Tab-separated table of C-alpha atoms and ligand atoms in Angstrom:
chain	number	residue	atom	x	y	z
S	225	UNK	CA	-22.593	168.875	72.077
S	226	UNK	CA	-19.064	168.362	73.193
S	227	UNK	CA	-17.103	166.624	75.702
S	228	UNK	CA	-14.708	168.937	77.270
S	229	UNK	CA	-11.918	168.754	79.388
S	230	UNK	CA	-13.128	169.967	82.792
S	231	UNK	CA	-10.255	172.417	83.478
S	232	UNK	CA	-11.159	174.469	80.365
S	233	UNK	CA	-14.429	175.488	81.845
S	234	UNK	CA	-13.196	176.794	85.165
S	235	UNK	CA	-13.246	173.524	87.283
S	236	UNK	CA	-10.249	173.395	89.482
S	237	UNK	CA	-8.968	169.778	88.697
S	238	UNK	CA	-5.516	170.311	87.399
S	239	UNK	CA	-2.715	168.750	89.107
S	240	UNK	CA	-1.894	171.741	90.928
S	241	UNK	CA	-5.662	172.528	91.850
S	242	UNK	CA	-6.156	175.317	89.223
S	243	UNK	CA	-8.139	175.652	86.072
S	244	UNK	CA	-7.553	176.891	82.840
S	245	UNK	CA	-10.538	179.071	82.207
S	246	UNK	CA	-11.098	181.201	79.153
S	247	UNK	CA	-14.100	183.408	79.028
S	248	UNK	CA	-14.384	183.574	75.146
S	249	UNK	CA	-14.315	179.791	75.027
S	250	UNK	CA	-16.620	179.232	77.788
S	251	UNK	CA	-19.278	181.472	76.194
S	252	UNK	CA	-18.659	179.603	72.698
S	253	UNK	CA	-18.981	176.217	74.482
S	254	UNK	CA	-21.943	176.838	76.512
S	255	UNK	CA	-23.936	177.834	73.424
S	256	UNK	CA	-22.654	174.339	71.905
S	257	UNK	CA	-23.506	172.438	74.878
S	258	UNK	CA	-21.106	170.213	76.753
S	259	UNK	CA	-20.133	167.706	79.437
S	260	UNK	CA	-16.876	168.609	81.477
S	261	UNK	CA	-14.767	165.651	82.385
S	262	UNK	CA	-11.588	165.298	84.096
S	263	UNK	CA	-10.272	161.716	83.432
S	264	UNK	CA	-7.664	161.905	86.001
S	265	UNK	CA	-9.984	162.542	88.650
S	266	UNK	CA	-12.591	160.035	87.298
S	267	UNK	CA	-9.582	157.489	87.531
S	268	UNK	CA	-9.417	158.105	91.229
S	269	UNK	CA	-6.465	160.496	91.261
S	270	UNK	CA	-6.550	163.210	94.043
S	271	UNK	CA	-6.404	167.151	93.396
S	272	UNK	CA	-3.967	168.380	93.996
S	273	UNK	CA	-1.681	165.426	92.555
S	274	UNK	CA	1.736	164.690	91.615
S	275	UNK	CA	2.512	165.337	87.802
S	276	UNK	CA	3.065	162.437	85.610
S	277	UNK	CA	4.161	161.560	82.506
S	278	UNK	CA	4.023	158.579	79.870
S	279	UNK	CA	7.181	156.710	79.613
S	280	UNK	CA	8.631	155.860	76.152
S	281	UNK	CA	5.500	156.357	73.922
S	282	UNK	CA	2.112	158.209	73.833
S	283	UNK	CA	-1.539	157.361	74.710
S	284	UNK	CA	-1.661	154.934	71.925
S	285	UNK	CA	1.219	153.010	73.549
S	286	UNK	CA	-0.436	153.147	76.866
S	287	UNK	CA	-3.715	151.691	75.540
S	288	UNK	CA	-1.628	149.070	73.846
S	289	UNK	CA	0.087	148.189	77.068
S	290	UNK	CA	3.490	149.112	75.594
S	291	UNK	CA	3.953	152.244	77.897
S	292	UNK	CA	3.181	153.054	81.403
S	293	UNK	CA	2.377	156.391	83.094
S	294	UNK	CA	4.721	157.196	86.224
S	295	UNK	CA	4.262	160.189	88.284
S	296	UNK	CA	7.300	162.466	89.642
S	297	UNK	CA	7.393	160.599	92.864
S	298	UNK	CA	8.224	157.150	90.533
S	299	UNK	CA	4.454	155.816	91.223
S	300	UNK	CA	2.890	153.992	88.570
S	301	UNK	CA	-0.556	155.449	87.730
S	302	UNK	CA	-1.174	153.631	84.385
S	303	UNK	CA	-4.423	152.153	86.044
S	304	UNK	CA	-5.934	155.138	87.064
S	305	UNK	CA	-5.412	156.856	83.736
S	306	UNK	CA	-7.103	154.002	81.906
S	307	UNK	CA	-9.723	153.809	84.540
S	308	UNK	CA	-10.540	157.604	84.015
S	309	UNK	CA	-10.314	157.515	80.016
S	310	UNK	CA	-12.820	154.563	80.253
S	311	UNK	CA	-15.331	156.318	82.438
S	312	UNK	CA	-15.098	159.491	80.559
S	313	UNK	CA	-15.774	157.526	77.286
S	314	UNK	CA	-18.935	155.858	79.002
S	315	UNK	CA	-20.178	159.316	79.819
S	316	UNK	CA	-19.603	160.404	75.938
S	317	UNK	CA	-21.247	157.040	74.771
S	318	UNK	CA	-24.348	157.546	77.264
S	319	UNK	CA	-24.773	161.101	75.719
S	320	UNK	CA	-24.294	160.049	72.154
S	321	UNK	CA	-21.336	162.678	71.999
S	322	UNK	CA	-19.253	162.535	68.941
S	323	UNK	CA	-17.014	165.440	69.441
S	324	UNK	CA	-14.447	166.496	72.073
S	325	UNK	CA	-12.408	169.799	73.085
S	326	UNK	CA	-9.637	168.789	75.197
S	327	UNK	CA	-6.660	170.655	76.862
S	328	UNK	CA	-3.470	170.361	74.954
S	329	UNK	CA	-0.251	169.436	76.671
S	330	UNK	CA	-1.598	166.786	79.292
S	331	UNK	CA	-0.903	163.044	79.521
S	332	UNK	CA	-4.589	162.397	79.616
S	333	UNK	CA	-6.105	165.120	77.348
S	334	UNK	CA	-3.184	166.073	75.017
S	335	UNK	CA	-4.254	166.052	71.363
S	336	UNK	CA	-1.095	167.165	69.470
S	337	UNK	CA	1.343	167.560	72.313
S	338	UNK	CA	1.570	165.237	75.521
S	339	UNK	CA	4.295	164.445	78.150
S	340	UNK	CA	6.731	161.316	77.485
S	341	UNK	CA	9.489	160.983	79.874
S	342	UNK	CA	8.927	164.305	81.439
S	343	UNK	CA	9.414	166.166	78.072
S	344	UNK	CA	6.764	167.588	75.843
S	345	UNK	CA	6.390	165.411	72.701
S	346	UNK	CA	4.111	165.369	69.484
S	347	UNK	CA	1.656	162.579	70.592
S	348	UNK	CA	-1.731	162.014	72.276
S	349	UNK	CA	-2.709	161.777	75.581
S	350	UNK	CA	-4.449	158.464	77.181
S	351	UNK	CA	-7.832	159.859	77.038
S	352	UNK	CA	-7.366	161.489	73.565
S	353	UNK	CA	-6.216	158.203	72.019
S	354	UNK	CA	-9.017	156.242	73.483
S	355	UNK	CA	-11.456	158.603	71.995
S	356	UNK	CA	-9.757	158.507	68.465
S	357	UNK	CA	-9.948	154.764	68.728
S	358	UNK	CA	-13.825	155.074	69.359
S	359	UNK	CA	-14.102	157.525	66.446
S	360	UNK	CA	-14.864	160.414	68.409
S	361	UNK	CA	-13.552	163.740	66.948
S	362	UNK	CA	-11.086	165.347	68.932
S	363	UNK	CA	-9.682	169.193	68.852
S	364	UNK	CA	-7.435	171.014	71.124
S	365	UNK	CA	-7.869	174.245	72.913
S	366	UNK	CA	-4.758	175.896	73.932
J	602	SF4	S1	-6.106	168.311	81.201
J	602	SF4	FE1	-7.672	166.724	81.441
J	602	SF4	S2	-6.724	165.495	83.118
J	602	SF4	FE2	-5.604	167.331	83.306
J	602	SF4	S3	-6.865	168.480	84.630
J	602	SF4	FE3	-7.877	168.996	82.652
J	602	SF4	S4	-9.440	167.652	82.458
J	602	SF4	FE4	-8.380	166.903	84.047
């Protein structure tokens, strides 16, 4: 059983209200079993929403309160990102899930690449960093 970024299984929860569905991936994960989560929606952000980026760091820095998350209108959304990551983690723990497949290149779900200062950098998204801190194995679906 996996936690999976909801946009990867066809849920239109991305900032632009689109999804990243992949029929081959969907067939595979349906056999494994999954719970879809969108940490940005669970944190209370709307869909569609203004894209956001971590400032001067990655998800670990946001968890450590060294960095903030700011959207492209200049509004801080750190608290929504943290709340959504915590609520998504709560679901994983409730179901005893120890593995996650997440969407690369997201300030929440990015596994190897995330957005810092509106640029793609090597680093973790906020949700990914929280899962790693909690001992959950995270892999990327590109
Ligand atoms: S990458 Fe994560 S936060 Fe972004 S839309 Fe997909 S599930 Fe939601």
